[in-house]
Coordinates of N, CA and C in Angstrom, one line a residue:
M1 N -67.6 11.8 134.1 CA -68.5 12.7 133.5 C -68.9 12.0 132.2
P2 N -70.1 11.9 131.8 CA -70.6 11.2 130.6 C -70.2 12.0 129.4
T3 N -69.8 11.3 128.3 CA -69.4 12.0 127.1 C -70.6 12.4 126.3
S4 N -70.5 13.7 125.8 CA -71.6 14.2 125.0 C -71.7 13.6 123.7
R5 N -72.9 13.6 123.1 CA -73.1 13.1 121.8 C -72.3 13.8 120.7
T6 N -72.1 15.1 120.9 CA -71.3 15.9 119.9 C -69.8 15.5 119.9
S7 N -69.3 15.2 121.1 CA -67.9 14.8 121.1 C -67.7 13.4 120.4
L8 N -68.7 12.5 120.6 CA -68.7 11.2 120.0 C -68.7 11.3 118.5
D9 N -69.6 12.2 118.0 CA -69.7 12.4 116.5 C -68.4 13.0 116.0
L10 N -67.8 13.9 116.7 CA -66.5 14.5 116.2 C -65.4 13.4 116.2
A11 N -65.3 12.6 117.2 CA -64.3 11.5 117.2 C -64.5 10.6 116.1
S12 N -65.8 10.3 115.8 CA -66.1 9.3 114.7 C -65.7 9.9 113.4
R13 N -66.0 11.2 113.2 CA -65.7 11.8 111.9 C -64.1 11.9 111.7
K14 N -63.4 12.2 112.8 CA -61.9 12.2 112.7 C -61.4 10.8 112.4
A15 N -62.0 9.8 112.9 CA -61.6 8.4 112.6 C -61.8 8.1 111.2
E16 N -63.0 8.6 110.6 CA -63.3 8.3 109.2 C -62.3 9.0 108.3
V17 N -61.9 10.3 108.7 CA -60.9 11.1 107.9 C -59.6 10.4 107.9
D18 N -59.2 9.9 109.1 CA -57.9 9.2 109.2 C -57.9 7.9 108.4
L19 N -59.0 7.2 108.4 CA -59.1 6.0 107.6 C -59.1 6.3 106.1
A20 N -59.7 7.4 105.7 CA -59.7 7.8 104.3 C -58.3 8.2 103.9
R21 N -57.6 8.9 104.8 CA -56.2 9.3 104.4 C -55.3 8.0 104.3
L22 N -55.5 7.1 105.2 CA -54.7 5.8 105.1 C -55.0 5.1 103.8
S23 N -56.3 5.0 103.4 CA -56.6 4.4 102.2 C -56.0 5.1 101.0
L24 N -56.0 6.4 101.0 CA -55.5 7.2 99.9 C -54.0 7.0 99.8
S25 N -53.3 6.9 101.0 CA -51.8 6.7 100.9 C -51.5 5.4 100.3
K26 N -52.3 4.4 100.5 CA -52.1 3.1 99.9 C -52.4 3.0 98.4
C27 N -53.0 4.1 97.9 CA -53.3 4.1 96.5 C -52.1 4.7 95.7
A28 N -51.2 5.3 96.3 CA -50.0 5.9 95.6 C -49.1 4.8 95.1
V29 N -48.6 4.9 93.9 CA -47.7 3.9 93.3 C -46.3 4.4 93.5
I30 N -45.5 3.8 94.4 CA -44.2 4.2 94.8 C -43.2 3.2 94.3
A31 N -42.2 3.6 93.5 CA -41.2 2.7 93.0 C -40.2 2.4 94.1
P32 N -39.6 1.2 94.1 CA -38.7 0.9 95.2 C -37.3 1.5 94.9
F33 N -37.1 2.1 93.8 CA -35.8 2.7 93.4 C -36.0 3.9 92.5
D34 N -35.0 4.8 92.5 CA -35.1 6.0 91.6 C -34.8 5.5 90.2
G35 N -35.5 6.1 89.2 CA -35.3 5.7 87.8 C -36.2 6.5 86.9
V36 N -36.4 6.0 85.7 CA -37.2 6.6 84.6 C -38.3 5.6 84.2
I37 N -39.5 6.1 84.0 CA -40.6 5.3 83.5 C -40.3 5.1 82.0
T38 N -40.2 3.8 81.6 CA -39.9 3.5 80.2 C -41.2 3.1 79.5
R39 N -42.2 2.7 80.2 CA -43.5 2.2 79.6 C -44.6 2.3 80.6
R40 N -45.7 2.8 80.1 CA -46.9 2.9 81.0 C -48.0 1.9 80.4
L41 N -48.4 1.0 81.3 CA -49.3 -0.1 80.9 C -50.8 0.1 81.4
I42 N -51.1 1.3 82.0 CA -52.4 1.5 82.5 C -52.9 2.8 81.9
K43 N -54.3 3.0 82.1 CA -54.9 4.3 81.7 C -55.6 4.9 82.9
Q44 N -55.8 6.2 82.8 CA -56.5 6.9 83.9 C -57.9 6.3 84.1
G45 N -58.3 6.0 85.3 CA -59.6 5.5 85.6 C -59.7 4.0 85.5
Q46 N -58.7 3.3 85.1 CA -58.7 1.9 84.9 C -58.6 1.2 86.3
L47 N -59.4 0.1 86.4 CA -59.3 -0.7 87.7 C -58.2 -1.7 87.6
L48 N -57.5 -1.9 88.6 CA -56.4 -2.8 88.6 C -56.6 -3.9 89.6
K49 N -56.2 -5.1 89.2 CA -56.2 -6.2 90.1 C -54.9 -6.4 90.9
M50 N -54.9 -7.2 91.8 CA -53.7 -7.5 92.6 C -52.6 -8.0 91.7
N51 N -51.4 -7.3 91.9 CA -50.2 -7.7 91.2 C -50.2 -7.3 89.7
D52 N -51.2 -6.5 89.2 CA -51.2 -6.0 87.9 C -50.0 -5.1 87.7
V53 N -49.3 -5.2 86.5 CA -48.2 -4.3 86.2 C -48.7 -3.0 85.7
A54 N -48.3 -1.9 86.3 CA -48.7 -0.5 86.0 C -47.7 0.2 85.1
F55 N -46.4 0.1 85.5 CA -45.4 0.8 84.8 C -44.1 -0.1 84.7
E56 N -43.3 0.2 83.7 CA -42.0 -0.4 83.6 C -41.0 0.7 83.9
M57 N -40.0 0.4 84.7 CA -39.0 1.5 85.1 C -37.6 0.9 84.9
A58 N -36.7 1.8 84.8 CA -35.3 1.4 84.7 C -34.4 2.5 85.3
D59 N -33.3 2.1 85.8 CA -32.3 3.0 86.4 C -31.1 3.1 85.4
F60 N -31.0 4.3 84.8 CA -30.0 4.5 83.7 C -28.7 5.1 84.3
S61 N -28.6 5.3 85.6 CA -27.4 6.0 86.1 C -26.2 5.1 86.0
D62 N -26.3 3.8 86.1 CA -25.2 2.9 86.0 C -25.5 1.8 85.0
L63 N -25.0 2.1 83.8 CA -25.3 1.1 82.7 C -24.3 0.0 82.6
K64 N -24.6 -1.1 82.0 CA -23.7 -2.2 81.8 C -23.6 -2.5 80.3
V65 N -22.4 -2.8 79.9 CA -22.2 -3.2 78.5 C -21.7 -4.6 78.5
R66 N -22.3 -5.5 77.7 CA -21.8 -6.9 77.6 C -21.2 -7.1 76.3
L67 N -20.0 -7.6 76.2 CA -19.3 -7.8 75.0 C -18.5 -9.1 75.1
R68 N -18.2 -9.7 74.0 CA -17.4 -10.9 73.9 C -16.1 -10.7 73.3
V69 N -15.0 -11.2 73.9 CA -13.7 -11.0 73.3 C -13.0 -12.3 73.1
P70 N -12.1 -12.4 72.2 CA -11.4 -13.7 72.0 C -10.7 -14.1 73.3
E71 N -10.6 -15.4 73.5 CA -10.0 -16.0 74.7 C -8.6 -15.5 74.9
R72 N -7.8 -15.3 73.8 CA -6.4 -14.8 73.9 C -6.4 -13.5 74.5
A73 N -7.3 -12.6 74.2 CA -7.3 -11.2 74.7 C -7.9 -11.2 76.1
S74 N -8.8 -12.2 76.5 CA -9.4 -12.1 77.8 C -8.5 -12.3 78.9
V75 N -7.4 -13.0 78.7 CA -6.4 -13.3 79.8 C -5.8 -12.0 80.3
A76 N -5.8 -10.9 79.4 CA -5.2 -9.7 79.8 C -6.1 -8.7 80.4
L77 N -7.4 -9.1 80.6 CA -8.4 -8.2 81.1 C -8.7 -8.6 82.6
K78 N -9.0 -7.6 83.4 CA -9.4 -7.9 84.8 C -10.3 -6.7 85.3
A79 N -11.0 -7.0 86.3 CA -11.9 -6.1 86.9 C -11.2 -4.8 87.4
G80 N -11.8 -3.6 87.1 CA -11.2 -2.4 87.5 C -10.4 -1.7 86.4
Q81 N -10.1 -2.3 85.3 CA -9.4 -1.7 84.2 C -10.2 -0.6 83.6
P82 N -9.6 0.6 83.3 CA -10.3 1.7 82.7 C -10.7 1.4 81.2
V83 N -11.8 1.9 80.8 CA -12.3 1.7 79.4 C -12.6 3.0 78.8
Q84 N -12.2 3.2 77.6 CA -12.6 4.4 76.9 C -13.9 4.2 76.1
Y85 N -15.0 4.9 76.5 CA -16.3 4.6 76.0 C -16.8 5.8 75.2
R86 N -17.3 5.5 74.0 CA -18.0 6.5 73.2 C -19.3 5.9 72.6
A87 N -20.2 6.8 72.3 CA -21.4 6.5 71.6 C -21.5 7.2 70.3
D88 N -21.9 6.5 69.2 CA -22.0 7.2 67.9 C -23.0 8.3 67.9
A89 N -24.0 8.2 68.7 CA -25.0 9.3 68.8 C -24.6 10.5 69.5
L90 N -23.4 10.4 70.2 CA -22.9 11.6 71.0 C -21.4 11.8 70.6
P91 N -21.2 12.2 69.4 CA -19.8 12.4 68.9 C -19.0 13.4 69.7
G92 N -17.7 13.1 70.0 CA -16.9 14.0 70.7 C -17.0 13.9 72.2
K93 N -17.9 13.0 72.7 CA -18.0 12.9 74.2 C -17.4 11.6 74.6
D94 N -16.6 11.6 75.7 CA -16.1 10.4 76.3 C -16.8 10.2 77.7
F95 N -17.0 8.9 78.0 CA -17.7 8.6 79.3 C -16.8 7.7 80.1
T96 N -16.9 7.8 81.4 CA -16.1 7.0 82.3 C -16.6 5.6 82.4
A97 N -15.8 4.6 82.2 CA -16.2 3.2 82.2 C -15.1 2.4 82.7
T98 N -15.4 1.2 83.3 CA -14.4 0.3 83.9 C -14.9 -1.1 83.6
V99 N -13.9 -2.0 83.5 CA -14.3 -3.4 83.4 C -14.9 -3.9 84.8
N100 N -16.1 -4.4 84.7 CA -16.8 -4.8 85.9 C -16.6 -6.3 86.3
R101 N -16.6 -7.1 85.2 CA -16.4 -8.6 85.5 C -16.0 -9.2 84.2
V102 N -15.1 -10.2 84.3 CA -14.6 -11.0 83.2 C -15.1 -12.5 83.5
S103 N -15.8 -13.1 82.6 CA -16.3 -14.4 82.9 C -15.2 -15.4 83.0
P104 N -15.3 -16.3 83.9 CA -14.2 -17.4 84.0 C -14.4 -18.5 83.0
V105 N -15.5 -18.4 82.2 CA -15.8 -19.5 81.3 C -15.6 -19.1 79.9
V106 N -15.0 -19.9 79.1 CA -14.9 -19.7 77.6 C -16.0 -20.4 76.9
D107 N -16.7 -19.7 76.1 CA -17.8 -20.2 75.3 C -17.2 -21.2 74.3
A108 N -17.7 -22.5 74.3 CA -17.1 -23.5 73.5 C -17.4 -23.4 72.0
R109 N -18.5 -22.7 71.7 CA -18.9 -22.6 70.3 C -18.2 -21.5 69.6
S110 N -18.0 -20.3 70.3 CA -17.4 -19.2 69.7 C -15.9 -19.0 70.1
G111 N -15.5 -19.6 71.2 CA -14.1 -19.4 71.7 C -13.9 -18.0 72.2
T112 N -15.0 -17.4 72.8 CA -14.9 -16.1 73.3 C -15.3 -16.1 74.8
V113 N -15.0 -15.0 75.4 CA -15.3 -14.8 76.9 C -16.1 -13.5 77.0
E114 N -17.1 -13.6 77.9 CA -18.0 -12.5 78.1 C -17.3 -11.5 79.1
V115 N -17.4 -10.2 78.7 CA -16.8 -9.2 79.6 C -17.9 -8.2 79.9
V116 N -18.1 -7.8 81.1 CA -19.1 -6.8 81.5 C -18.4 -5.5 81.9
V117 N -18.8 -4.4 81.2 CA -18.2 -3.1 81.5 C -19.3 -2.2 82.1
A118 N -18.9 -1.6 83.2 CA -19.8 -0.6 83.9 C -19.6 0.8 83.4
V119 N -20.6 1.5 83.0 CA -20.5 2.8 82.4 C -21.2 3.8 83.3
D120 N -20.5 4.9 83.7 CA -21.1 6.0 84.6 C -22.0 6.8 83.7
N121 N -23.3 6.8 84.0 CA -24.2 7.6 83.3 C -25.0 8.5 84.2
T122 N -24.3 9.1 85.2 CA -25.0 10.0 86.1 C -25.6 11.2 85.5
T123 N -25.0 11.6 84.3 CA -25.5 12.8 83.6 C -26.8 12.5 82.9
G124 N -27.1 11.2 82.7 CA -28.3 10.8 81.9 C -28.2 11.0 80.4
A125 N -27.0 11.2 79.9 CA -26.9 11.4 78.5 C -27.0 10.2 77.7
L126 N -26.7 9.0 78.2 CA -26.7 7.8 77.5 C -28.1 7.1 77.7
R127 N -28.4 6.3 76.7 CA -29.6 5.5 76.7 C -29.3 4.0 76.4
P128 N -30.0 3.1 77.0 CA -29.8 1.7 76.6 C -30.0 1.5 75.1
G129 N -29.2 0.7 74.5 CA -29.4 0.3 73.1 C -28.6 1.2 72.1
L130 N -27.9 2.2 72.6 CA -27.0 3.0 71.7 C -25.9 2.2 71.2
F131 N -25.5 2.4 69.9 CA -24.3 1.8 69.3 C -23.1 2.4 69.9
S132 N -22.3 1.6 70.5 CA -21.1 2.1 71.3 C -19.8 1.6 70.8
R133 N -18.7 2.3 71.1 CA -17.4 1.8 70.8 C -16.6 1.9 72.1
L134 N -15.9 0.8 72.4 CA -15.1 0.7 73.6 C -13.6 0.3 73.2
D135 N -12.7 1.0 73.9 CA -11.3 0.7 73.8 C -10.8 0.4 75.2
I136 N -10.2 -0.8 75.3 CA -9.6 -1.2 76.6 C -8.1 -1.4 76.4
A137 N -7.3 -0.5 77.1 CA -5.9 -0.6 77.0 C -5.4 -1.6 78.1
Y138 N -5.0 -2.8 77.7 CA -4.6 -3.8 78.7 C -3.1 -4.0 78.7
D139 N -2.4 -3.3 77.8 CA -0.9 -3.4 77.8 C -0.4 -2.1 77.1
H140 N 0.8 -1.7 77.4 CA 1.5 -0.6 76.8 C 2.8 -1.0 76.3
V141 N 3.0 -0.8 75.0 CA 4.3 -1.3 74.3 C 5.0 0.0 73.8
A142 N 6.2 0.2 74.3 CA 7.0 1.4 73.9 C 7.7 1.1 72.6
A143 N 7.7 2.1 71.7 CA 8.4 2.0 70.4 C 7.9 0.8 69.6
A144 N 6.6 0.6 69.5 CA 6.1 -0.5 68.7 C 6.2 -0.2 67.3
T145 N 6.5 -1.2 66.4 CA 6.4 -1.1 65.0 C 5.0 -1.4 64.5
L146 N 4.3 -0.5 63.9 CA 2.9 -0.6 63.5 C 2.8 -0.8 62.0
L147 N 1.8 -1.5 61.6 CA 1.6 -1.8 60.2 C 0.1 -1.7 59.8
P148 N -0.2 -1.1 58.7 CA -1.6 -1.0 58.3 C -2.2 -2.4 58.1
K149 N -3.4 -2.6 58.7 CA -4.0 -3.9 58.5 C -4.3 -4.3 57.0
S150 N -4.5 -3.2 56.2 CA -4.8 -3.5 54.8 C -3.6 -4.1 54.1
A151 N -2.4 -4.0 54.7 CA -1.2 -4.5 54.0 C -1.0 -6.0 54.2
V152 N -1.8 -6.6 55.2 CA -1.5 -7.9 55.7 C -2.3 -9.0 54.8
L153 N -1.6 -10.0 54.4 CA -2.2 -11.1 53.7 C -2.1 -12.3 54.6
T154 N -3.2 -13.0 54.8 CA -3.2 -14.1 55.8 C -3.7 -15.4 55.2
N155 N -3.0 -16.5 55.4 CA -3.5 -17.8 55.0 C -3.4 -18.7 56.2
E156 N -3.6 -20.0 56.0 CA -3.7 -21.0 57.1 C -2.4 -21.1 57.8
R157 N -1.3 -20.8 57.2 CA 0.0 -21.1 57.8 C 0.7 -19.8 58.4
E158 N 0.5 -18.7 57.7 CA 1.3 -17.5 58.2 C 0.6 -16.2 57.7
S159 N 1.1 -15.1 58.2 CA 0.7 -13.8 57.7 C 1.9 -13.2 57.0
S160 N 1.7 -12.4 56.0 CA 2.8 -11.8 55.2 C 2.4 -10.5 54.6
V161 N 3.4 -9.7 54.1 CA 3.1 -8.4 53.5 C 4.1 -8.4 52.3
F162 N 3.7 -7.5 51.3 CA 4.6 -7.2 50.2 C 5.3 -5.9 50.4
V163 N 6.6 -5.9 50.2 CA 7.5 -4.7 50.2 C 8.1 -4.6 48.9
I164 N 8.6 -3.4 48.6 CA 9.2 -3.1 47.3 C 10.7 -3.1 47.4
R165 N 11.4 -3.9 46.6 CA 12.8 -4.0 46.6 C 13.3 -3.9 45.2
D166 N 14.0 -2.8 44.9 CA 14.5 -2.6 43.5 C 13.4 -2.7 42.5
G167 N 12.3 -2.1 42.7 CA 11.2 -2.1 41.8 C 10.4 -3.3 41.6
K168 N 10.6 -4.3 42.5 CA 9.9 -5.6 42.5 C 9.2 -5.8 43.8
A169 N 8.1 -6.6 43.7 CA 7.4 -6.9 45.0 C 8.1 -8.1 45.6
A170 N 8.3 -8.0 46.9 CA 9.0 -9.1 47.7 C 8.0 -9.4 48.8
R171 N 7.7 -10.7 48.9 CA 6.8 -11.1 49.9 C 7.6 -11.5 51.2
V172 N 7.2 -10.9 52.3 CA 7.9 -11.1 53.6 C 6.9 -11.7 54.6
A173 N 7.3 -12.8 55.3 CA 6.5 -13.3 56.4 C 6.7 -12.4 57.6
V174 N 5.6 -12.2 58.3 CA 5.6 -11.4 59.5 C 4.9 -12.1 60.7
K175 N 5.3 -11.8 61.9 CA 4.7 -12.2 63.1 C 4.0 -11.0 63.7
L176 N 2.7 -11.1 63.9 CA 1.9 -10.0 64.4 C 1.6 -10.0 65.8
G177 N 1.4 -8.9 66.4 CA 1.0 -8.8 67.8 C -0.3 -8.1 68.1
Y178 N -0.4 -7.1 68.9 CA -1.6 -6.4 69.2 C -2.2 -5.7 68.0
E179 N -3.6 -5.5 68.0 CA -4.2 -4.7 67.0 C -4.8 -3.5 67.7
S180 N -4.8 -2.4 66.9 CA -5.3 -1.1 67.4 C -5.9 -0.3 66.3
G181 N -7.2 -0.3 66.2 CA -7.9 0.4 65.1 C -7.6 -0.2 63.8
H182 N -7.0 0.6 62.9 CA -6.6 0.1 61.5 C -5.2 -0.3 61.5
Q183 N -4.5 -0.5 62.6 CA -3.1 -0.9 62.6 C -2.9 -2.1 63.4
V184 N -1.8 -2.8 63.2 CA -1.4 -4.0 63.9 C 0.1 -4.0 64.2
Q185 N 0.4 -4.5 65.3 CA 1.8 -4.5 65.7 C 2.6 -5.6 65.0
V186 N 3.8 -5.3 64.6 CA 4.7 -6.2 63.9 C 5.8 -6.6 64.9
L187 N 5.8 -7.9 65.2 CA 6.8 -8.5 66.2 C 8.1 -8.9 65.5
Q188 N 7.9 -9.5 64.3 CA 9.1 -10.0 63.6 C 8.8 -9.9 62.1
G189 N 9.9 -9.7 61.3 CA 9.7 -9.7 59.8 C 10.0 -8.4 59.1
L190 N 9.7 -7.3 59.8 CA 9.9 -6.0 59.2 C 10.6 -5.0 60.2
S191 N 11.4 -4.2 59.6 CA 12.1 -3.1 60.4 C 11.4 -1.8 60.3
P192 N 11.5 -1.0 61.3 CA 10.8 0.3 61.2 C 11.2 1.1 60.0
G193 N 10.3 1.8 59.3 CA 10.6 2.6 58.2 C 10.4 1.9 56.8
V194 N 10.3 0.6 56.8 CA 10.1 -0.1 55.6 C 8.8 0.2 55.0
E195 N 8.7 0.5 53.7 CA 7.5 0.8 53.0 C 6.8 -0.5 52.5
V196 N 5.5 -0.6 52.8 CA 4.8 -1.8 52.4 C 3.7 -1.4 51.4
I197 N 3.2 -2.4 50.7 CA 2.2 -2.3 49.7 C 0.8 -2.5 50.4
T198 N -0.1 -1.6 50.2 CA -1.4 -1.7 50.9 C -2.6 -1.9 50.0
A199 N -2.4 -1.7 48.7 CA -3.5 -1.9 47.7 C -2.9 -2.5 46.4
G200 N -3.7 -3.3 45.9 CA -3.4 -4.0 44.6 C -2.4 -5.2 44.9
H201 N -2.2 -5.6 46.1 CA -1.2 -6.6 46.4 C -1.8 -8.0 46.5
T202 N -3.2 -8.2 46.4 CA -3.8 -9.5 46.5 C -3.5 -10.3 45.2
S203 N -3.2 -9.6 44.1 CA -2.9 -10.4 42.9 C -1.5 -10.4 42.6
L204 N -0.6 -9.9 43.4 CA 0.8 -9.9 43.2 C 1.4 -11.2 43.5
T205 N 2.6 -11.5 42.8 CA 3.4 -12.6 43.1 C 4.8 -12.2 43.5
D206 N 5.5 -13.0 44.2 CA 6.8 -12.6 44.7 C 7.7 -12.4 43.5
G207 N 8.4 -11.2 43.5 CA 9.3 -10.9 42.4 C 8.7 -10.2 41.2
A208 N 7.4 -9.9 41.2 CA 6.7 -9.2 40.1 C 7.1 -7.8 40.1
P209 N 7.4 -7.2 38.9 CA 7.8 -5.8 38.8 C 6.6 -4.9 39.1
V210 N 6.7 -3.8 39.8 CA 5.6 -3.0 40.2 C 6.0 -1.5 40.0
D211 N 5.0 -0.7 39.9 CA 5.1 0.8 39.9 C 4.4 1.2 41.2
A212 N 5.1 1.9 42.1 CA 4.6 2.3 43.3 C 4.0 3.7 43.2
I213 N 2.8 3.9 43.9 CA 2.2 5.2 43.9 C 2.1 5.6 45.4
K214 N 2.8 6.7 45.8 CA 2.8 7.1 47.1 C 1.4 7.4 47.6
A215 N 1.1 7.0 48.9 CA -0.2 7.2 49.5 C 0.0 7.9 50.8
V216 N -1.0 8.1 51.6 CA -1.0 8.8 52.8 C -0.2 8.0 53.8
D217 N 0.5 8.6 54.8 CA 1.2 7.9 55.8 C 2.3 7.0 55.3
R218 N 2.9 7.3 54.1 CA 4.0 6.5 53.6 C 3.6 5.1 53.2
E219 N 2.2 4.8 53.1 CA 1.8 3.5 52.7 C 1.9 3.6 51.1
L220 N 2.0 2.4 50.5 CA 2.2 2.3 49.1 C 1.1 1.5 48.4
A221 N 0.6 2.0 47.3 CA -0.2 1.1 46.4 C 0.6 0.7 45.2
A222 N 0.4 -0.5 44.7 CA 1.2 -1.0 43.7 C 0.4 -1.6 42.6
V223 N 0.9 -1.4 41.3 CA 0.3 -2.1 40.2 C 1.4 -2.8 39.4
K224 N 1.0 -3.9 38.7 CA 2.0 -4.6 38.0 C 2.5 -3.7 36.8
S225 N 3.8 -3.7 36.6 CA 4.3 -3.0 35.4 C 4.0 -3.7 34.1

């Protein structure tokens, strides 16, 4: 049976509509991953050429922190270790983080090793560029003797502190271990409970008479008598 002109016109119009829909579908800008638009480089009605950049996007759900640690500390770090992560802009909030990778290479100029930490940001609270603080517990020492860092005097040969004995300053050499915040571990040289001078000690000499002023946490400040 011959096809009527009306049927041919209808089929032609349907083909035109399908072709228009196909062209429209190719005009949509679809990102290859889920994320957030961080920058728009085009304006409405602007004509684009092939491979023109329209938007910049980023996925913030899994952030990475890159830091450099001394080579002595790097040997105690390994992938999978938990990290305590905080951001100054979000006080009181802790985020889950783990050591992702420890570089096998030591930078010859700085003597440091690059460590990459992965931070879980599925809540979207964190943003790239925030000032952050990270604590990595790579060893646990039971009953450690701790000393305020402010009490330590260091030269090329050794580290030492001043203690008070019979009203006089006595310089004692110490061997130090791990550091944590404002405190440092004492391995040798001091016994637990010994009071040390934390202020005014840079100008002291061994055996100089001092007057001690009690300070917080049983630390001592001293002035020459």
